[in-house]
């Protein structure tokens, strides 16, 4: 991006607003206000390659809502939201708290704007905190005083990985990372994840990947068997790894904006339990 953009006053000086951020592009798809000109420019390019990006982001949030509500209602009262993004409508802590008033949520994200905004937003919320960290370094997350002073990993916890693993390439060993979080969590803990895939439209996905090469994070899409492999060690709740809109859809929800065409979403979801 050659064009210089002005730094808004609420943004910490160290934040680079010239490099498009995957977190803030996603915020833009969702209609949020925590994005800058460079983010919007690249997000528009992504939406040219893939006009369904906005519906995709909304469907992911709807899955987050269904999964967190189910887990909180079934007694989980600790949520570790890895790659939580910029707090947006229908946040995990709100959904969890509504279903279970004892529920605590720790958000983790490496994006400085997500952190700046998230920690401000949560400053007077006793049941939620925000940790600025890189999930690819599980020790630095799991051993952080912000976590150990807030969540009790001797009791079941739900580890949430919504649309973040596409930003963890194979070279970073996603299976090893997931297994570190699994091993650190008590029996009866859960994992919930969503993940983009190239299973349906490999050419479209290749174009999106090209766009994201100019963003803060490049993108790795995975096939259904690859996602199933990442979830080894968990017993998957029915219906297993499935297209996100088909994961326990809400009866009575509004008609699907993309006519229920799973290829247009190209996103899988799953929830698993640690035995
Ligand atoms: C597409 S957004 C998803 C946000 C949210 N989980 C959701 O589903 O609505 C991906 C988020 O993951 C964050 N992220 C990417 N890599 C990360 C890493 N290694 N550690 C922590 N956060 C990361 C990005 O900053 C971004 O906020």
PDB file of C-alpha atoms in Angstrom, residues 21-27 30 34 60-61 64 81-89 91-92 106-119 121-122 129-131 133 135 160-164 167:
ATOM      1  CA  UNK A  21      -4.886  -7.030   8.913  1.00  0.00           C
ATOM      2  CA  UNK A  22      -6.819 -10.297   8.592  1.00  0.00           C
ATOM      3  CA  UNK A  23      -8.644  -9.429  11.830  1.00  0.00           C
ATOM      4  CA  UNK A  24      -9.748  -6.016  10.612  1.00  0.00           C
ATOM      5  CA  UNK A  25     -10.706  -7.287   7.135  1.00  0.00           C
ATOM      6  CA  UNK A  26     -12.995  -9.760   8.861  1.00  0.00           C
ATOM      7  CA  UNK A  27     -14.384  -6.926  10.991  1.00  0.00           C
ATOM      8  CA  UNK A  30     -19.137  -8.112   9.421  1.00  0.00           C
ATOM      9  CA  UNK A  34     -12.530  -1.188  13.648  1.00  0.00           C
ATOM     10  CA  UNK A  60     -19.536 -18.370  11.173  1.00  0.00           C
ATOM     11  CA  UNK A  61     -20.839 -16.036  13.890  1.00  0.00           C
ATOM     12  CA  UNK A  64     -20.290 -19.599  17.217  1.00  0.00           C
ATOM     13  CA  UNK A  81     -11.442 -18.130  22.706  1.00  0.00           C
ATOM     14  CA  UNK A  82      -8.242 -18.380  20.629  1.00  0.00           C
ATOM     15  CA  UNK A  83      -8.035 -15.919  17.724  1.00  0.00           C
ATOM     16  CA  UNK A  84     -11.148 -14.227  19.042  1.00  0.00           C
ATOM     17  CA  UNK A  85     -10.836 -11.208  16.770  1.00  0.00           C
ATOM     18  CA  UNK A  86     -12.227  -7.779  17.421  1.00  0.00           C
ATOM     19  CA  UNK A  87     -15.113  -8.043  19.850  1.00  0.00           C
ATOM     20  CA  UNK A  88     -18.269  -7.829  17.816  1.00  0.00           C
ATOM     21  CA  UNK A  89     -21.994  -8.309  18.248  1.00  0.00           C
ATOM     22  CA  UNK A  91     -19.610 -12.067  21.642  1.00  0.00           C
ATOM     23  CA  UNK A  92     -18.678 -15.331  23.281  1.00  0.00           C
ATOM     24  CA  UNK A 106     -10.722 -15.377  28.150  1.00  0.00           C
ATOM     25  CA  UNK A 107     -10.188 -13.899  24.685  1.00  0.00           C
ATOM     26  CA  UNK A 108      -6.808 -14.333  23.016  1.00  0.00           C
ATOM     27  CA  UNK A 109      -5.693 -12.558  19.860  1.00  0.00           C
ATOM     28  CA  UNK A 110      -2.381 -11.389  18.411  1.00  0.00           C
ATOM     29  CA  UNK A 111      -3.874  -8.409  16.590  1.00  0.00           C
ATOM     30  CA  UNK A 112      -3.029  -5.188  18.482  1.00  0.00           C
ATOM     31  CA  UNK A 113      -6.251  -3.448  17.484  1.00  0.00           C
ATOM     32  CA  UNK A 114      -8.375  -6.407  18.579  1.00  0.00           C
ATOM     33  CA  UNK A 115      -6.509  -6.299  21.883  1.00  0.00           C
ATOM     34  CA  UNK A 116      -6.710  -2.500  22.317  1.00  0.00           C
ATOM     35  CA  UNK A 117     -10.404  -2.431  21.643  1.00  0.00           C
ATOM     36  CA  UNK A 118     -11.199  -5.716  23.407  1.00  0.00           C
ATOM     37  CA  UNK A 119      -9.458  -4.869  26.654  1.00  0.00           C
ATOM     38  CA  UNK A 121     -14.538  -2.958  26.081  1.00  0.00           C
ATOM     39  CA  UNK A 122     -14.083  -5.562  28.810  1.00  0.00           C
ATOM     40  CA  UNK A 129     -10.673 -10.759  29.914  1.00  0.00           C
ATOM     41  CA  UNK A 130      -8.477 -10.239  26.891  1.00  0.00           C
ATOM     42  CA  UNK A 131      -4.968 -11.624  26.496  1.00  0.00           C
ATOM     43  CA  UNK A 133      -0.780 -13.428  22.696  1.00  0.00           C
ATOM     44  CA  UNK A 135      -1.941 -19.010  20.066  1.00  0.00           C
ATOM     45  CA  UNK A 160     -12.664 -22.170  20.729  1.00  0.00           C
ATOM     46  CA  UNK A 161     -10.917 -21.921  17.357  1.00  0.00           C
ATOM     47  CA  UNK A 162     -13.374 -20.158  15.084  1.00  0.00           C
ATOM     48  CA  UNK A 163     -11.878 -19.322  11.666  1.00  0.00           C
ATOM     49  CA  UNK A 164      -8.375 -18.976  13.039  1.00  0.00           C
ATOM     50  CA  UNK A 167      -3.978 -18.572   9.610  1.00  0.00           C
TER      51      UNK A 167
END
